């Protein structure tokens, strides 16, 4: 008696990774730690993926990097945010992207356990939330290039555009305001 079990198992484990999208490991663990409860968002695309690879765990006692999100203060983006935010929104909406949030952020990547002081603060990020399953990495890449060009016109360099799956939640009703 023969079985196709192993062939089916291997075939179903195969994952096609987009040229502009993260692999399954990076997608699931890139934002590890930012929520505190382990329910962090999944990465769709980041504009610096070719120049800043996401580290893979290596060795027996490896760990997944832990991040925390921080505000953006005293950067060139702060000076133009009020002008570029509506334009970024318009670029996103022109592509019919179902977005839930657009915000500036910075991420601190903590050092490994016992070496937390070895952490580092990342670049300024335009952090875009999209409804789960609504935006392909290719679309996010193309729109990111438009956003980065807009920022360059305003003399803002070194910014990264990151896309995550996120669902907006109403925290208060207008009756409470």
Tab-separated table of C-alpha atoms in Angstrom:
chain	number	residue	atom	x	y	z
A	1	UNK	CA	0.000	0.000	0.000
A	2	UNK	CA	1.369	3.425	-0.903
A	3	UNK	CA	0.576	6.754	0.621
A	4	UNK	CA	0.659	10.287	-0.684
A	5	UNK	CA	0.809	11.635	2.868
A	6	UNK	CA	4.415	12.807	2.749
A	7	UNK	CA	4.009	14.326	-0.713
A	8	UNK	CA	0.901	16.197	0.416
A	9	UNK	CA	2.550	17.317	3.619
A	10	UNK	CA	5.563	18.760	1.832
A	11	UNK	CA	3.438	20.351	-0.875
A	12	UNK	CA	1.144	22.014	1.635
A	13	UNK	CA	4.096	23.324	3.644
A	14	UNK	CA	5.451	25.152	0.618
A	15	UNK	CA	4.916	28.881	0.823
A	16	UNK	CA	5.334	31.265	-2.054
A	17	UNK	CA	7.131	34.350	-0.818
A	18	UNK	CA	6.631	37.589	-2.708
A	19	UNK	CA	9.640	39.509	-3.935
A	20	UNK	CA	8.401	42.465	-1.889
A	21	UNK	CA	6.876	40.618	1.051
A	22	UNK	CA	8.416	39.094	4.149
A	23	UNK	CA	8.917	35.371	4.563
A	24	UNK	CA	6.486	33.655	6.975
A	25	UNK	CA	8.907	33.943	9.936
A	26	UNK	CA	9.456	37.687	9.498
A	27	UNK	CA	5.763	38.304	8.780
A	28	UNK	CA	4.742	36.667	12.059
A	29	UNK	CA	7.540	37.846	14.368
A	30	UNK	CA	8.725	41.244	13.087
A	31	UNK	CA	6.580	43.194	15.593
A	32	UNK	CA	7.160	40.755	18.479
A	33	UNK	CA	6.719	42.500	21.824
A	34	UNK	CA	4.986	45.725	20.835
A	35	UNK	CA	1.631	44.810	22.378
A	36	UNK	CA	2.808	43.143	25.552
A	37	UNK	CA	0.246	40.358	25.200
A	38	UNK	CA	1.801	38.496	22.263
A	39	UNK	CA	-0.985	39.540	19.908
A	40	UNK	CA	1.188	41.733	17.699
A	41	UNK	CA	0.295	42.683	14.115
A	42	UNK	CA	1.655	40.870	11.071
A	43	UNK	CA	4.050	42.606	8.706
A	44	UNK	CA	2.899	43.012	5.091
A	45	UNK	CA	5.846	44.976	3.654
A	46	UNK	CA	8.688	47.253	4.706
A	47	UNK	CA	10.550	49.525	2.342
A	48	UNK	CA	13.993	48.747	3.786
A	49	UNK	CA	13.801	44.949	3.556
A	50	UNK	CA	16.579	44.732	0.945
A	51	UNK	CA	19.009	46.921	2.902
A	52	UNK	CA	18.133	45.805	6.445
A	53	UNK	CA	17.540	42.050	6.641
A	54	UNK	CA	15.499	40.729	9.554
A	55	UNK	CA	17.704	38.409	11.663
A	56	UNK	CA	16.798	34.738	11.713
A	57	UNK	CA	17.267	32.776	14.937
A	58	UNK	CA	20.566	30.920	14.955
A	59	UNK	CA	21.823	28.357	17.417
A	60	UNK	CA	20.352	26.406	20.235
A	61	UNK	CA	19.548	29.338	22.523
A	62	UNK	CA	18.439	31.907	19.978
A	63	UNK	CA	15.671	34.386	20.697
A	64	UNK	CA	13.189	36.363	18.639
A	65	UNK	CA	13.926	40.101	18.841
A	66	UNK	CA	11.549	42.038	21.093
A	67	UNK	CA	10.433	45.511	20.055
A	68	UNK	CA	8.637	48.412	21.642
A	69	UNK	CA	7.014	51.293	19.790
A	70	UNK	CA	7.984	54.902	20.487
A	71	UNK	CA	6.883	58.330	19.344
A	72	UNK	CA	8.706	60.455	16.796
A	73	UNK	CA	10.153	63.682	18.154
A	74	UNK	CA	12.581	66.291	16.849
A	75	UNK	CA	12.994	64.853	13.336
A	76	UNK	CA	12.581	66.449	9.903
A	77	UNK	CA	9.326	64.481	9.514
A	78	UNK	CA	7.781	66.332	12.473
A	79	UNK	CA	8.200	69.642	10.650
A	80	UNK	CA	6.200	68.503	7.589
A	81	UNK	CA	3.838	65.868	9.037
A	82	UNK	CA	0.772	68.123	8.915
A	83	UNK	CA	1.377	68.765	5.207
A	84	UNK	CA	2.349	65.251	4.089
A	85	UNK	CA	-0.194	63.196	6.066
A	86	UNK	CA	-3.179	64.178	3.865
A	87	UNK	CA	-1.065	63.551	0.769
A	88	UNK	CA	-0.006	60.115	2.043
A	89	UNK	CA	-3.655	59.320	2.743
A	90	UNK	CA	-4.581	60.411	-0.793
A	91	UNK	CA	-1.833	58.227	-2.319
A	92	UNK	CA	-3.122	55.223	-0.362
A	93	UNK	CA	-6.772	55.871	-1.170
A	94	UNK	CA	-6.016	56.367	-4.894
A	95	UNK	CA	-5.032	52.677	-4.949
A	96	UNK	CA	-8.305	51.680	-3.209
A	97	UNK	CA	-6.353	50.324	-0.234
A	98	UNK	CA	-8.480	49.534	2.806
A	99	UNK	CA	-6.380	51.236	5.462
A	100	UNK	CA	-7.075	51.608	9.178
A	101	UNK	CA	-4.267	53.905	10.352
A	102	UNK	CA	-1.312	56.015	9.246
A	103	UNK	CA	1.128	57.143	11.931
A	104	UNK	CA	4.765	58.036	12.465
A	105	UNK	CA	6.610	55.709	14.829
A	106	UNK	CA	10.034	54.490	15.895
A	107	UNK	CA	10.788	51.003	17.125
A	108	UNK	CA	13.295	50.123	19.812
A	109	UNK	CA	14.688	46.609	19.407
A	110	UNK	CA	15.715	45.313	22.823
A	111	UNK	CA	18.943	43.389	23.307
A	112	UNK	CA	18.879	39.688	24.174
A	113	UNK	CA	17.895	38.652	27.723
A	114	UNK	CA	20.564	39.836	30.128
A	115	UNK	CA	21.961	42.260	27.536
A	116	UNK	CA	19.045	44.657	27.165
A	117	UNK	CA	21.434	47.639	27.011
A	118	UNK	CA	22.554	46.388	23.593
A	119	UNK	CA	19.218	47.453	22.109
A	120	UNK	CA	18.871	50.000	19.340
A	121	UNK	CA	16.389	52.640	18.201
A	122	UNK	CA	15.396	52.193	14.573
A	123	UNK	CA	14.689	54.807	11.931
A	124	UNK	CA	11.572	56.927	11.668
A	125	UNK	CA	8.753	54.822	10.217
A	126	UNK	CA	5.547	55.735	8.411
A	127	UNK	CA	3.454	52.933	9.927
A	128	UNK	CA	0.438	52.009	7.833
A	129	UNK	CA	-2.279	49.671	9.077
A	130	UNK	CA	-4.381	47.830	6.499
A	131	UNK	CA	-7.301	45.455	6.914
A	132	UNK	CA	-6.145	41.821	7.068
A	133	UNK	CA	-5.829	40.213	3.648
A	134	UNK	CA	-6.643	43.445	1.816
A	135	UNK	CA	-3.232	44.545	0.541
A	136	UNK	CA	-0.546	42.597	-1.295
A	137	UNK	CA	3.154	43.182	-0.633
A	138	UNK	CA	3.486	44.284	-4.272
A	139	UNK	CA	0.851	47.006	-3.869
A	140	UNK	CA	2.394	48.094	-0.557
A	141	UNK	CA	5.817	48.274	-2.250
A	142	UNK	CA	4.536	50.398	-5.130
A	143	UNK	CA	2.687	52.792	-2.833
A	144	UNK	CA	5.716	52.974	-0.508
A	145	UNK	CA	7.822	54.224	-3.424
A	146	UNK	CA	5.313	57.035	-4.017
A	147	UNK	CA	5.317	57.936	-0.314
A	148	UNK	CA	9.123	57.990	-0.174
A	149	UNK	CA	9.226	60.221	-3.283
A	150	UNK	CA	6.765	62.602	-1.586
A	151	UNK	CA	8.954	62.722	1.520
A	152	UNK	CA	12.070	63.419	-0.575
A	153	UNK	CA	10.228	66.383	-2.167
A	154	UNK	CA	9.843	67.712	1.374
A	155	UNK	CA	13.544	67.008	2.089
A	156	UNK	CA	12.806	64.163	4.485
A	157	UNK	CA	15.288	61.294	4.050
A	158	UNK	CA	15.975	58.062	5.897
A	159	UNK	CA	12.339	57.220	6.603
A	160	UNK	CA	11.059	53.653	6.232
A	161	UNK	CA	7.490	52.777	5.227
A	162	UNK	CA	6.094	49.718	7.030
A	163	UNK	CA	2.741	48.066	6.376
A	164	UNK	CA	0.988	45.876	8.920
A	165	UNK	CA	-2.336	44.130	9.126
A	166	UNK	CA	-4.469	45.977	11.662
A	167	UNK	CA	-8.130	46.363	12.502
A	168	UNK	CA	-9.326	49.671	13.906
A	169	UNK	CA	-11.225	49.361	17.178
A	170	UNK	CA	-13.650	51.922	18.518
A	171	UNK	CA	-12.575	52.753	22.062
A	172	UNK	CA	-15.300	55.271	22.848
A	173	UNK	CA	-18.732	56.053	21.551
A	174	UNK	CA	-19.650	59.607	20.593
A	175	UNK	CA	-22.218	59.497	23.408
A	176	UNK	CA	-19.341	59.341	25.884
A	177	UNK	CA	-17.600	62.409	24.486
